[in-house]
């Protein structure tokens, strides 16, 4: 180390450290914050090291928060599906059994998608994504699971069954969603889009 390099002096808080000195000091001090250092707070290398450490910490904590949120969302979605399956099985008729099997298939596919998303490492070079959607995403809002109490569940079930009995052919969920709001169905107020209604029912 050059003789011009200033040694660490506890009585001089404005010293400029040699980069290797700063690195050694950073590692050995094990201070969680630059503000808790006895000296070297104003050294540019020490500042850089703490900046890098802070960026990495934010990244790691963000990853953990995303994992916890994902686990919570997956559990909630599976809970909703299991409740639907239970209701169908309790009815016991053939149509309800077929519907329960359909819910099972949907749940299995959902679980496979989540496993690919969070667990499997992509080893091949991915195809470049198209530009992010701006205007379309305003219309195509992500459906968020809706949780209803027993009274609202019963109200929604009665309304949907009544709507299906009136309409012929495949259920028009957009029309069902709109009609529910026109009829002031309280349970329908919990849904922001017809997609969220489909996911729930």
C-alpha positions as a LaTeX table, in Angstrom:
\begin{tabular}{lrrr}
\hline
Residue & $x$ (\AA) & $y$ (\AA) & $z$ (\AA) \\
\hline
Unk1 & 0.00 & 0.00 & 0.00 \\
Unk2 & 1.39 & 3.41 & $-0.97$ \\
Unk3 & 2.82 & 5.60 & 1.74 \\
Unk4 & 0.45 & 8.37 & 0.66 \\
Unk5 & $-2.48$ & 6.25 & 1.74 \\
Unk6 & $-3.87$ & 7.49 & 5.01 \\
Unk7 & $-4.15$ & 4.95 & 7.78 \\
Unk8 & $-7.35$ & 4.63 & 9.79 \\
Unk9 & $-7.31$ & 7.19 & 12.53 \\
Unk10 & $-10.09$ & 7.05 & 15.10 \\
Unk11 & $-9.64$ & 10.74 & 15.82 \\
Unk12 & $-10.13$ & 11.80 & 12.19 \\
Unk13 & $-13.61$ & 11.08 & 10.82 \\
Unk14 & $-12.88$ & 12.72 & 7.45 \\
Unk15 & $-10.08$ & 10.33 & 6.40 \\
Unk16 & $-10.08$ & 8.79 & 2.93 \\
Unk17 & $-9.32$ & 5.09 & 3.06 \\
Unk18 & $-7.55$ & 3.00 & 0.48 \\
Unk19 & $-10.19$ & 0.82 & $-1.26$ \\
Unk20 & $-8.72$ & $-2.35$ & 0.27 \\
Unk21 & $-8.72$ & $-0.71$ & 3.70 \\
Unk22 & $-12.34$ & 0.29 & 3.20 \\
Unk23 & $-13.32$ & $-3.23$ & 2.12 \\
Unk24 & $-11.57$ & $-4.81$ & 5.10 \\
Unk25 & $-13.13$ & $-2.28$ & 7.46 \\
Unk26 & $-16.59$ & $-2.87$ & 5.96 \\
Unk27 & $-16.30$ & $-6.65$ & 6.39 \\
Unk28 & $-14.78$ & $-6.60$ & 9.87 \\
Unk29 & $-16.99$ & $-3.90$ & 11.39 \\
Unk30 & $-20.19$ & $-5.88$ & 10.66 \\
Unk31 & $-22.19$ & $-2.72$ & 11.29 \\
Unk32 & $-25.78$ & $-2.92$ & 10.07 \\
Unk33 & $-25.83$ & 0.76 & 9.13 \\
Unk34 & $-23.18$ & 3.20 & 7.99 \\
Unk35 & $-24.43$ & 5.60 & 10.66 \\
Unk36 & $-23.23$ & 3.26 & 13.41 \\
Unk37 & $-19.61$ & 3.28 & 12.23 \\
Unk38 & $-17.07$ & 4.95 & 14.51 \\
Unk39 & $-15.26$ & 6.45 & 11.53 \\
Unk40 & $-15.14$ & 6.20 & 7.73 \\
Unk41 & $-18.74$ & 7.36 & 7.28 \\
Unk42 & $-17.72$ & 9.91 & 4.66 \\
Unk43 & $-15.34$ & 7.67 & 2.73 \\
Unk44 & $-16.57$ & 7.17 & $-0.84$ \\
Unk45 & $-15.64$ & 3.46 & $-0.94$ \\
Unk46 & $-17.40$ & 2.74 & 2.35 \\
Unk47 & $-20.47$ & 4.60 & 1.09 \\
Unk48 & $-20.41$ & 2.57 & $-2.13$ \\
Unk49 & $-20.16$ & $-0.73$ & $-0.25$ \\
Unk50 & $-23.09$ & 0.15 & 2.00 \\
Unk51 & $-25.10$ & 1.27 & $-1.03$ \\
Unk52 & $-24.50$ & $-2.09$ & $-2.72$ \\
Unk53 & $-25.34$ & $-3.96$ & 0.48 \\
Unk54 & $-28.57$ & $-1.98$ & 0.89 \\
Unk55 & $-29.63$ & $-2.68$ & $-2.71$ \\
Unk56 & $-29.03$ & $-6.40$ & $-2.24$ \\
Unk57 & $-30.91$ & $-6.41$ & 1.06 \\
Unk58 & $-33.92$ & $-4.71$ & $-0.54$ \\
Unk59 & $-33.85$ & $-7.31$ & $-3.33$ \\
Unk60 & $-33.69$ & $-10.24$ & $-0.91$ \\
Unk61 & $-36.41$ & $-8.90$ & 1.38 \\
Unk62 & $-38.58$ & $-8.20$ & $-1.67$ \\
Unk63 & $-38.16$ & $-11.78$ & $-2.86$ \\
Unk64 & $-39.20$ & $-13.12$ & 0.54 \\
Unk65 & $-42.26$ & $-10.86$ & 0.65 \\
Unk66 & $-43.29$ & $-12.02$ & $-2.83$ \\
Unk67 & $-42.92$ & $-15.66$ & $-1.79$ \\
Unk68 & $-45.07$ & $-15.13$ & 1.31 \\
Unk69 & $-47.71$ & $-13.30$ & $-0.72$ \\
Unk70 & $-47.69$ & $-16.06$ & $-3.34$ \\
Unk71 & $-48.11$ & $-18.76$ & $-0.69$ \\
Unk72 & $-51.04$ & $-16.85$ & 0.82 \\
Unk73 & $-52.72$ & $-16.38$ & $-2.58$ \\
Unk74 & $-52.23$ & $-20.03$ & $-3.55$ \\
Unk75 & $-53.67$ & $-21.23$ & $-0.23$ \\
Unk76 & $-56.68$ & $-18.90$ & $-0.54$ \\
Unk77 & $-57.39$ & $-19.98$ & $-4.12$ \\
Unk78 & $-57.11$ & $-23.67$ & $-3.26$ \\
Unk79 & $-59.36$ & $-23.16$ & $-0.24$ \\
Unk80 & $-62.05$ & $-21.64$ & $-2.45$ \\
Unk81 & $-61.79$ & $-24.52$ & $-4.92$ \\
Unk82 & $-61.96$ & $-27.13$ & $-2.15$ \\
Unk83 & $-65.08$ & $-25.47$ & $-0.74$ \\
Unk84 & $-66.71$ & $-25.69$ & $-4.18$ \\
Unk85 & $-65.74$ & $-29.35$ & $-4.48$ \\
Unk86 & $-67.14$ & $-30.09$ & $-1.01$ \\
Unk87 & $-70.46$ & $-28.42$ & $-1.85$ \\
Unk88 & $-70.75$ & $-30.43$ & $-5.07$ \\
Unk89 & $-69.94$ & $-33.73$ & $-3.35$ \\
Unk90 & $-72.44$ & $-33.03$ & $-0.58$ \\
Unk91 & $-75.19$ & $-32.67$ & $-3.20$ \\
Unk92 & $-74.35$ & $-36.15$ & $-4.44$ \\
Unk93 & $-76.09$ & $-36.08$ & $-7.84$ \\
Unk94 & $-74.25$ & $-36.97$ & $-11.05$ \\
Unk95 & $-74.18$ & $-33.40$ & $-12.37$ \\
Unk96 & $-72.64$ & $-32.15$ & $-9.13$ \\
Unk97 & $-70.05$ & $-34.95$ & $-9.18$ \\
Unk98 & $-69.03$ & $-34.00$ & $-12.72$ \\
Unk99 & $-68.77$ & $-30.38$ & $-11.64$ \\
Unk100 & $-66.60$ & $-31.43$ & $-8.67$ \\
Unk101 & $-64.27$ & $-33.32$ & $-11.03$ \\
Unk102 & $-64.05$ & $-30.22$ & $-13.20$ \\
Unk103 & $-63.04$ & $-28.17$ & $-10.15$ \\
Unk104 & $-60.41$ & $-30.82$ & $-9.30$ \\
Unk105 & $-58.96$ & $-30.58$ & $-12.81$ \\
Unk106 & $-58.89$ & $-26.78$ & $-12.60$ \\
Unk107 & $-57.15$ & $-26.92$ & $-9.22$ \\
Unk108 & $-54.53$ & $-29.39$ & $-10.47$ \\
Unk109 & $-53.78$ & $-27.23$ & $-13.51$ \\
Unk110 & $-53.59$ & $-24.13$ & $-11.31$ \\
Unk111 & $-51.15$ & $-25.90$ & $-8.96$ \\
Unk112 & $-48.99$ & $-27.00$ & $-11.90$ \\
Unk113 & $-48.85$ & $-23.42$ & $-13.20$ \\
Unk114 & $-47.82$ & $-22.09$ & $-9.81$ \\
Unk115 & $-45.14$ & $-24.78$ & $-9.46$ \\
Unk116 & $-43.68$ & $-23.83$ & $-12.84$ \\
Unk117 & $-43.82$ & $-20.16$ & $-11.91$ \\
Unk118 & $-42.16$ & $-20.37$ & $-8.50$ \\
Unk119 & $-40.20$ & $-23.63$ & $-8.34$ \\
Unk120 & $-38.84$ & $-24.73$ & $-11.69$ \\
Unk121 & $-35.68$ & $-23.10$ & $-13.03$ \\
Unk122 & $-35.74$ & $-22.13$ & $-16.70$ \\
Unk123 & $-32.50$ & $-23.39$ & $-18.19$ \\
Unk124 & $-33.16$ & $-22.51$ & $-21.83$ \\
Unk125 & $-32.90$ & $-19.01$ & $-23.22$ \\
Unk126 & $-36.41$ & $-17.54$ & $-22.95$ \\
Unk127 & $-38.16$ & $-15.96$ & $-25.93$ \\
Unk128 & $-38.16$ & $-12.21$ & $-25.67$ \\
Unk129 & $-41.42$ & $-10.92$ & $-24.25$ \\
Unk130 & $-43.66$ & $-8.52$ & $-26.14$ \\
Unk131 & $-43.90$ & $-4.95$ & $-24.78$ \\
Unk132 & $-46.00$ & $-4.64$ & $-21.61$ \\
Unk133 & $-49.68$ & $-3.86$ & $-22.07$ \\
Unk134 & $-50.89$ & $-0.49$ & $-20.91$ \\
Unk135 & $-54.34$ & 0.20 & $-22.32$ \\
Unk136 & $-55.52$ & $-3.41$ & $-22.56$ \\
Unk137 & $-54.59$ & $-4.07$ & $-18.95$ \\
Unk138 & $-56.94$ & $-1.31$ & $-17.85$ \\
Unk139 & $-59.81$ & $-3.36$ & $-19.28$ \\
Unk140 & $-58.38$ & $-6.76$ & $-18.42$ \\
Unk141 & $-57.99$ & $-6.34$ & $-14.66$ \\
Unk142 & $-56.56$ & $-9.28$ & $-12.75$ \\
Unk143 & $-59.26$ & $-11.20$ & $-10.93$ \\
Unk144 & $-58.78$ & $-11.23$ & $-7.17$ \\
Unk145 & $-60.47$ & $-13.96$ & $-5.10$ \\
Unk146 & $-63.67$ & $-12.70$ & $-3.43$ \\
Unk147 & $-64.68$ & $-14.00$ & $-0.01$ \\
Unk148 & $-68.38$ & $-13.95$ & 0.90 \\
Unk149 & $-70.16$ & $-14.75$ & 4.13 \\
Unk150 & $-72.77$ & $-17.54$ & 4.15 \\
Unk151 & $-75.67$ & $-15.14$ & 3.62 \\
Unk152 & $-74.11$ & $-13.55$ & 0.55 \\
Unk153 & $-73.06$ & $-16.96$ & $-0.80$ \\
Unk154 & $-76.66$ & $-18.16$ & $-0.59$ \\
Unk155 & $-77.96$ & $-14.94$ & $-2.16$ \\
Unk156 & $-75.48$ & $-15.19$ & $-5.03$ \\
Unk157 & $-76.25$ & $-18.87$ & $-5.59$ \\
Unk158 & $-80.01$ & $-18.19$ & $-5.80$ \\
Unk159 & $-79.50$ & $-15.32$ & $-8.22$ \\
Unk160 & $-77.15$ & $-17.26$ & $-10.52$ \\
Unk161 & $-79.47$ & $-20.29$ & $-10.58$ \\
Unk162 & $-82.42$ & $-18.03$ & $-11.38$ \\
Unk163 & $-80.43$ & $-16.30$ & $-14.12$ \\
Unk164 & $-79.39$ & $-19.63$ & $-15.65$ \\
Unk165 & $-82.98$ & $-20.88$ & $-15.64$ \\
Unk166 & $-84.07$ & $-17.82$ & $-17.63$ \\
Unk167 & $-81.17$ & $-17.78$ & $-20.10$ \\
Unk168 & $-80.81$ & $-20.56$ & $-22.65$ \\
Unk169 & $-77.51$ & $-22.05$ & $-23.75$ \\
Unk170 & $-74.12$ & $-21.16$ & $-22.34$ \\
Unk171 & $-74.10$ & $-18.79$ & $-19.37$ \\
Unk172 & $-73.32$ & $-15.19$ & $-20.35$ \\
Unk173 & $-71.37$ & $-14.15$ & $-17.26$ \\
Unk174 & $-71.00$ & $-10.56$ & $-18.40$ \\
Unk175 & $-74.77$ & $-10.24$ & $-18.69$ \\
Unk176 & $-75.19$ & $-12.07$ & $-15.37$ \\
Unk177 & $-72.76$ & $-9.65$ & $-13.72$ \\
Unk178 & $-74.58$ & $-6.62$ & $-15.13$ \\
Unk179 & $-78.03$ & $-7.97$ & $-14.24$ \\
Unk180 & $-76.91$ & $-8.67$ & $-10.68$ \\
Unk181 & $-75.94$ & $-5.03$ & $-10.23$ \\
Unk182 & $-79.19$ & $-3.85$ & $-11.84$ \\
Unk183 & $-81.16$ & $-6.06$ & $-9.44$ \\
Unk184 & $-79.15$ & $-4.66$ & $-6.49$ \\
Unk185 & $-77.91$ & $-8.09$ & $-5.42$ \\
Unk186 & $-75.81$ & $-7.30$ & $-2.35$ \\
Unk187 & $-73.35$ & $-10.16$ & $-2.95$ \\
Unk188 & $-72.68$ & $-8.88$ & $-6.47$ \\
Unk189 & $-71.27$ & $-5.63$ & $-5.08$ \\
Unk190 & $-68.20$ & $-7.57$ & $-3.93$ \\
Unk191 & $-67.23$ & $-8.29$ & $-7.54$ \\
Unk192 & $-65.52$ & $-5.64$ & $-9.66$ \\
Unk193 & $-65.54$ & $-7.59$ & $-12.94$ \\
Unk194 & $-67.43$ & $-10.48$ & $-14.51$ \\
Unk195 & $-64.10$ & $-12.37$ & $-14.59$ \\
Unk196 & $-63.92$ & $-12.28$ & $-10.79$ \\
Unk197 & $-67.51$ & $-13.59$ & $-10.69$ \\
Unk198 & $-66.54$ & $-16.50$ & $-12.97$ \\
Unk199 & $-63.51$ & $-17.34$ & $-10.78$ \\
Unk200 & $-65.70$ & $-17.41$ & $-7.69$ \\
Unk201 & $-68.52$ & $-19.43$ & $-9.16$ \\
\hline
\end{tabular}
